[in-house]
Amino acid sequence: NRWLTCRSLPPGALERIVDTVGDRVCIPWFAGAVKVNVSLVPPLVLLPVLLHIAALHFLLGLVILTSLPVVVLWYYYLTHRRKERTLFFLSLGLFSLGYMYYVFLQEVVPRGHVEYSQVVALTCGLILMLAALSRAKKDPGYLPIPANNEKSLQQDLPNKSIRASSNGLHGVTVSGAASGRAVNGEVKSYSRMSAEKPEGVKRDWCTKCQLVKPARAGHCRLCGRCVRRLDHHCVWINSCVGEQNHQAFILALSFFMLTAVYGITLTLHTICRGRNPFVALFYCPGAYSDYSSALSFTCVWYCAIVTAGMGYILLIQLLNISYNVTEREARLALRDNTGRRLLGGLVIDTGQYNRGFRCNWGHFLSLGSSPPQHSAEDIV
């Protein structure tokens, strides 16, 4: 009624509506109804519908493919501001991969211009990417929570303000603790201690986890845990990127880039024969001659947009590794004005851990090679 009469909703009404809908969406099953995470549903329904509509006409494709990144960025801003975990981005990424592969097999391969070995190579790249993604989803290097603090975390669970529909595997945000400044997914809500290691590396006390954090560790406000060498919280894998999974994260991005570019090239060679793939991406006269070609061309552009975004993320990651700086450290350096902008602002060199290109990459490749040693100072 308020929507029809153009009156504003009371504060919190929309959140309560979404929570109620999420609580009621269930699938009947033999052992009882299974609750469905609402954030999984939109990509499964909207993506095929929008892509099929975009294939009807060039102008429809232009509008939809321009709007999709804007909607995704808006949803990211919304969840980031509310400090929520969501499976939307992981669902969107995985379903996009599956659906693009399905369109490739159904619309591109039957035309007879793609060899069997090329299909096998594309499939192997997809499998390798999913294997690396599975490894990246595992423990990023969580610091152990002291036993006396686990009880307090469990007692605080009824007071959580996170919506049930957006909880992940480790999604816990503790309420009642001292609030602090949020920087790139972590909460700086701990008091600094004067304790230092013998070599002079400063260590910090985290009031959330009740432990002393080693150097370069950070507290993630979305996961509610401290992570060794925390880089950032990645919404695309719904987990932190830290000491134990950073290599797998880079590997997954690399396999995705190679597979996506290869699939785009094969598709453009098929529907725009005789043209350079880059030129065909912008000028392919026969793309809308039939619906099958139009759908394939639309999916190519969707893949190109996603690949460009992931390529930018991979570029920033590779530059950060080359200067031995994490995304979290770069943002903190920008906030405190203690870092140097290099390469047009693409990388922030803090100078604290930079030991040269070869040493920096050697350090990265050795991450997680040996289990961390926990001293008496690590757990209080």
PDB file of N, CA and C in Angstrom, residues 44-96:
ATOM      1  N   LEU A  44      20.314 -17.934 -10.718  1.00  0.00           N
ATOM      2  CA  LEU A  44      19.810 -19.109 -11.418  1.00  0.00           C
ATOM      3  C   LEU A  44      18.608 -18.786 -12.296  1.00  0.00           C
ATOM      4  N   VAL A  45      17.839 -17.780 -11.909  1.00  0.00           N
ATOM      5  CA  VAL A  45      16.616 -17.436 -12.636  1.00  0.00           C
ATOM      6  C   VAL A  45      16.857 -16.289 -13.611  1.00  0.00           C
ATOM      7  N   LEU A  46      17.494 -15.231 -13.129  1.00  0.00           N
ATOM      8  CA  LEU A  46      17.584 -14.004 -13.927  1.00  0.00           C
ATOM      9  C   LEU A  46      18.612 -14.079 -15.048  1.00  0.00           C
ATOM     10  N   LEU A  47      19.753 -14.739 -14.805  1.00  0.00           N
ATOM     11  CA  LEU A  47      20.816 -14.738 -15.809  1.00  0.00           C
ATOM     12  C   LEU A  47      20.375 -15.343 -17.148  1.00  0.00           C
ATOM     13  N   PRO A  48      19.805 -16.571 -17.194  1.00  0.00           N
ATOM     14  CA  PRO A  48      19.365 -17.102 -18.493  1.00  0.00           C
ATOM     15  C   PRO A  48      18.282 -16.244 -19.142  1.00  0.00           C
ATOM     16  N   VAL A  49      17.335 -15.746 -18.328  1.00  0.00           N
ATOM     17  CA  VAL A  49      16.245 -14.930 -18.873  1.00  0.00           C
ATOM     18  C   VAL A  49      16.793 -13.655 -19.505  1.00  0.00           C
ATOM     19  N   LEU A  50      17.671 -12.966 -18.800  1.00  0.00           N
ATOM     20  CA  LEU A  50      18.210 -11.704 -19.313  1.00  0.00           C
ATOM     21  C   LEU A  50      19.065 -11.917 -20.563  1.00  0.00           C
ATOM     22  N   LEU A  51      19.853 -12.987 -20.590  1.00  0.00           N
ATOM     23  CA  LEU A  51      20.690 -13.246 -21.758  1.00  0.00           C
ATOM     24  C   LEU A  51      19.848 -13.613 -22.982  1.00  0.00           C
ATOM     25  N   HIS A  52      18.773 -14.352 -22.776  1.00  0.00           N
ATOM     26  CA  HIS A  52      17.896 -14.702 -23.893  1.00  0.00           C
ATOM     27  C   HIS A  52      17.163 -13.467 -24.409  1.00  0.00           C
ATOM     28  N   ILE A  53      16.781 -12.580 -23.504  1.00  0.00           N
ATOM     29  CA  ILE A  53      16.140 -11.327 -23.939  1.00  0.00           C
ATOM     30  C   ILE A  53      17.147 -10.453 -24.689  1.00  0.00           C
ATOM     31  N   ALA A  54      18.380 -10.401 -24.184  1.00  0.00           N
ATOM     32  CA  ALA A  54      19.415  -9.587 -24.826  1.00  0.00           C
ATOM     33  C   ALA A  54      19.731 -10.075 -26.239  1.00  0.00           C
ATOM     34  N   ALA A  55      19.514 -11.376 -26.498  1.00  0.00           N
ATOM     35  CA  ALA A  55      19.805 -11.929 -27.825  1.00  0.00           C
ATOM     36  C   ALA A  55      18.737 -11.592 -28.852  1.00  0.00           C
ATOM     37  N   LEU A  56      17.614 -11.014 -28.427  1.00  0.00           N
ATOM     38  CA  LEU A  56      16.529 -10.699 -29.363  1.00  0.00           C
ATOM     39  C   LEU A  56      16.873  -9.524 -30.265  1.00  0.00           C
ATOM     40  N   HIS A  57      17.633  -8.564 -29.749  1.00  0.00           N
ATOM     41  CA  HIS A  57      17.966  -7.382 -30.548  1.00  0.00           C
ATOM     42  C   HIS A  57      19.242  -6.754 -30.001  1.00  0.00           C
ATOM     43  N   PHE A  58      19.957  -6.083 -30.892  1.00  0.00           N
ATOM     44  CA  PHE A  58      21.224  -5.459 -30.500  1.00  0.00           C
ATOM     45  C   PHE A  58      21.035  -4.433 -29.391  1.00  0.00           C
ATOM     46  N   LEU A  59      19.984  -3.607 -29.496  1.00  0.00           N
ATOM     47  CA  LEU A  59      19.759  -2.563 -28.492  1.00  0.00           C
ATOM     48  C   LEU A  59      19.390  -3.166 -27.139  1.00  0.00           C
ATOM     49  N   LEU A  60      18.595  -4.249 -27.152  1.00  0.00           N
ATOM     50  CA  LEU A  60      18.270  -4.935 -25.895  1.00  0.00           C
ATOM     51  C   LEU A  60      19.544  -5.481 -25.249  1.00  0.00           C
ATOM     52  N   GLY A  61      20.408  -6.048 -26.059  1.00  0.00           N
ATOM     53  CA  GLY A  61      21.675  -6.556 -25.540  1.00  0.00           C
ATOM     54  C   GLY A  61      22.526  -5.465 -24.943  1.00  0.00           C
ATOM     55  N   LEU A  62      22.557  -4.304 -25.610  1.00  0.00           N
ATOM     56  CA  LEU A  62      23.346  -3.186 -25.108  1.00  0.00           C
ATOM     57  C   LEU A  62      22.836  -2.717 -23.750  1.00  0.00           C
ATOM     58  N   VAL A  63      21.509  -2.604 -23.601  1.00  0.00           N
ATOM     59  CA  VAL A  63      20.921  -2.134 -22.346  1.00  0.00           C
ATOM     60  C   VAL A  63      21.161  -3.137 -21.224  1.00  0.00           C
ATOM     61  N   ILE A  64      20.901  -4.418 -21.494  1.00  0.00           N
ATOM     62  CA  ILE A  64      21.009  -5.441 -20.442  1.00  0.00           C
ATOM     63  C   ILE A  64      22.462  -5.647 -20.025  1.00  0.00           C
ATOM     64  N   LEU A  65      23.361  -5.744 -20.987  1.00  0.00           N
ATOM     65  CA  LEU A  65      24.765  -5.984 -20.653  1.00  0.00           C
ATOM     66  C   LEU A  65      25.416  -4.773 -19.991  1.00  0.00           C
ATOM     67  N   THR A  66      24.848  -3.590 -20.192  1.00  0.00           N
ATOM     68  CA  THR A  66      25.323  -2.407 -19.476  1.00  0.00           C
ATOM     69  C   THR A  66      24.756  -2.354 -18.067  1.00  0.00           C
ATOM     70  N   SER A  67      23.537  -2.815 -17.908  1.00  0.00           N
ATOM     71  CA  SER A  67      22.865  -2.741 -16.609  1.00  0.00           C
ATOM     72  C   SER A  67      23.372  -3.794 -15.635  1.00  0.00           C
ATOM     73  N   LEU A  68      23.722  -4.974 -16.138  1.00  0.00           N
ATOM     74  CA  LEU A  68      24.122  -6.070 -15.249  1.00  0.00           C
ATOM     75  C   LEU A  68      25.288  -5.704 -14.331  1.00  0.00           C
ATOM     76  N   PRO A  69      26.410  -5.152 -14.845  1.00  0.00           N
ATOM     77  CA  PRO A  69      27.508  -4.780 -13.935  1.00  0.00           C
ATOM     78  C   PRO A  69      27.091  -3.730 -12.915  1.00  0.00           C
ATOM     79  N   VAL A  70      26.209  -2.810 -13.311  1.00  0.00           N
ATOM     80  CA  VAL A  70      25.743  -1.776 -12.379  1.00  0.00           C
ATOM     81  C   VAL A  70      24.949  -2.398 -11.242  1.00  0.00           C
ATOM     82  N   VAL A  71      24.076  -3.355 -11.561  1.00  0.00           N
ATOM     83  CA  VAL A  71      23.261  -4.020 -10.539  1.00  0.00           C
ATOM     84  C   VAL A  71      24.148  -4.827  -9.595  1.00  0.00           C
ATOM     85  N   VAL A  72      25.142  -5.534 -10.158  1.00  0.00           N
ATOM     86  CA  VAL A  72      26.046  -6.337  -9.329  1.00  0.00           C
ATOM     87  C   VAL A  72      26.857  -5.443  -8.396  1.00  0.00           C
ATOM     88  N   LEU A  73      27.360  -4.321  -8.898  1.00  0.00           N
ATOM     89  CA  LEU A  73      28.119  -3.385  -8.054  1.00  0.00           C
ATOM     90  C   LEU A  73      27.228  -2.773  -6.977  1.00  0.00           C
ATOM     91  N   TRP A  74      25.975  -2.483  -7.320  1.00  0.00           N
ATOM     92  CA  TRP A  74      25.053  -1.940  -6.321  1.00  0.00           C
ATOM     93  C   TRP A  74      24.802  -2.948  -5.209  1.00  0.00           C
ATOM     94  N   TYR A  75      24.620  -4.209  -5.572  1.00  0.00           N
ATOM     95  CA  TYR A  75      24.368  -5.234  -4.557  1.00  0.00           C
ATOM     96  C   TYR A  75      25.609  -5.447  -3.687  1.00  0.00           C
ATOM     97  N   TYR A  76      26.792  -5.356  -4.311  1.00  0.00           N
ATOM     98  CA  TYR A  76      28.022  -5.466  -3.529  1.00  0.00           C
ATOM     99  C   TYR A  76      28.120  -4.325  -2.518  1.00  0.00           C
ATOM    100  N   TYR A  77      27.816  -3.109  -2.956  1.00  0.00           N
ATOM    101  CA  TYR A  77      27.856  -1.961  -2.060  1.00  0.00           C
ATOM    102  C   TYR A  77      26.865  -2.135  -0.915  1.00  0.00           C
ATOM    103  N   LEU A  78      25.673  -2.664  -1.236  1.00  0.00           N
ATOM    104  CA  LEU A  78      24.648  -2.849  -0.215  1.00  0.00           C
ATOM    105  C   LEU A  78      25.085  -3.849   0.850  1.00  0.00           C
ATOM    106  N   THR A  79      25.587  -5.008   0.433  1.00  0.00           N
ATOM    107  CA  THR A  79      26.010  -6.034   1.390  1.00  0.00           C
ATOM    108  C   THR A  79      27.270  -5.608   2.132  1.00  0.00           C
ATOM    109  N   HIS A  80      28.178  -4.886   1.456  1.00  0.00           N
ATOM    110  CA  HIS A  80      29.408  -4.440   2.108  1.00  0.00           C
ATOM    111  C   HIS A  80      29.094  -3.408   3.183  1.00  0.00           C
ATOM    112  N   ARG A  81      28.136  -2.534   2.896  1.00  0.00           N
ATOM    113  CA  ARG A  81      27.767  -1.512   3.874  1.00  0.00           C
ATOM    114  C   ARG A  81      27.097  -2.136   5.090  1.00  0.00           C
ATOM    115  N   ARG A  82      26.308  -3.176   4.866  1.00  0.00           N
ATOM    116  CA  ARG A  82      25.626  -3.838   5.977  1.00  0.00           C
ATOM    117  C   ARG A  82      26.483  -4.906   6.645  1.00  0.00           C
ATOM    118  N   LYS A  83      27.707  -5.079   6.162  1.00  0.00           N
ATOM    119  CA  LYS A  83      28.659  -6.040   6.737  1.00  0.00           C
ATOM    120  C   LYS A  83      28.072  -7.446   6.737  1.00  0.00           C
ATOM    121  N   GLU A  84      27.560  -7.865   5.592  1.00  0.00           N
ATOM    122  CA  GLU A  84      26.917  -9.161   5.477  1.00  0.00           C
ATOM    123  C   GLU A  84      27.705 -10.075   4.548  1.00  0.00           C
ATOM    124  N   ARG A  85      27.611 -11.385   4.825  1.00  0.00           N
ATOM    125  CA  ARG A  85      28.113 -12.386   3.902  1.00  0.00           C
ATOM    126  C   ARG A  85      26.938 -12.843   3.040  1.00  0.00           C
ATOM    127  N   THR A  86      27.213 -13.113   1.788  1.00  0.00           N
ATOM    128  CA  THR A  86      26.169 -13.536   0.876  1.00  0.00           C
ATOM    129  C   THR A  86      26.737 -14.552  -0.116  1.00  0.00           C
ATOM    130  N   LEU A  87      25.901 -15.499  -0.512  1.00  0.00           N
ATOM    131  CA  LEU A  87      26.289 -16.490  -1.507  1.00  0.00           C
ATOM    132  C   LEU A  87      25.929 -16.039  -2.924  1.00  0.00           C
ATOM    133  N   PHE A  88      25.422 -14.817  -3.060  1.00  0.00           N
ATOM    134  CA  PHE A  88      24.977 -14.334  -4.366  1.00  0.00           C
ATOM    135  C   PHE A  88      26.114 -14.335  -5.386  1.00  0.00           C
ATOM    136  N   PHE A  89      27.277 -13.793  -5.015  1.00  0.00           N
ATOM    137  CA  PHE A  89      28.375 -13.650  -5.967  1.00  0.00           C
ATOM    138  C   PHE A  89      28.979 -15.010  -6.319  1.00  0.00           C
ATOM    139  N   LEU A  90      29.107 -15.892  -5.326  1.00  0.00           N
ATOM    140  CA  LEU A  90      29.611 -17.235  -5.608  1.00  0.00           C
ATOM    141  C   LEU A  90      28.639 -17.990  -6.511  1.00  0.00           C
ATOM    142  N   SER A  91      27.339 -17.863  -6.232  1.00  0.00           N
ATOM    143  CA  SER A  91      26.325 -18.497  -7.065  1.00  0.00           C
ATOM    144  C   SER A  91      26.344 -17.937  -8.477  1.00  0.00           C
ATOM    145  N   LEU A  92      26.474 -16.608  -8.592  1.00  0.00           N
ATOM    146  CA  LEU A  92      26.517 -15.973  -9.910  1.00  0.00           C
ATOM    147  C   LEU A  92      27.725 -16.446 -10.708  1.00  0.00           C
ATOM    148  N   GLY A  93      28.883 -16.531 -10.048  1.00  0.00           N
ATOM    149  CA  GLY A  93      30.091 -16.952 -10.743  1.00  0.00           C
ATOM    150  C   GLY A  93      30.020 -18.391 -11.224  1.00  0.00           C
ATOM    151  N   LEU A  94      29.612 -19.302 -10.333  1.00  0.00           N
ATOM    152  CA  LEU A  94      29.558 -20.717 -10.691  1.00  0.00           C
ATOM    153  C   LEU A  94      28.485 -20.986 -11.743  1.00  0.00           C
ATOM    154  N   PHE A  95      27.317 -20.361 -11.593  1.00  0.00           N
ATOM    155  CA  PHE A  95      26.252 -20.585 -12.563  1.00  0.00           C
ATOM    156  C   PHE A  95      26.598 -19.970 -13.913  1.00  0.00           C
ATOM    157  N   SER A  96      27.297 -18.844 -13.908  1.00  0.00           N
ATOM    158  CA  SER A  96      27.732 -18.238 -15.167  1.00  0.00           C
ATOM    159  C   SER A  96      28.672 -19.172 -15.917  1.00  0.00           C
TER     160      SER A  96
END
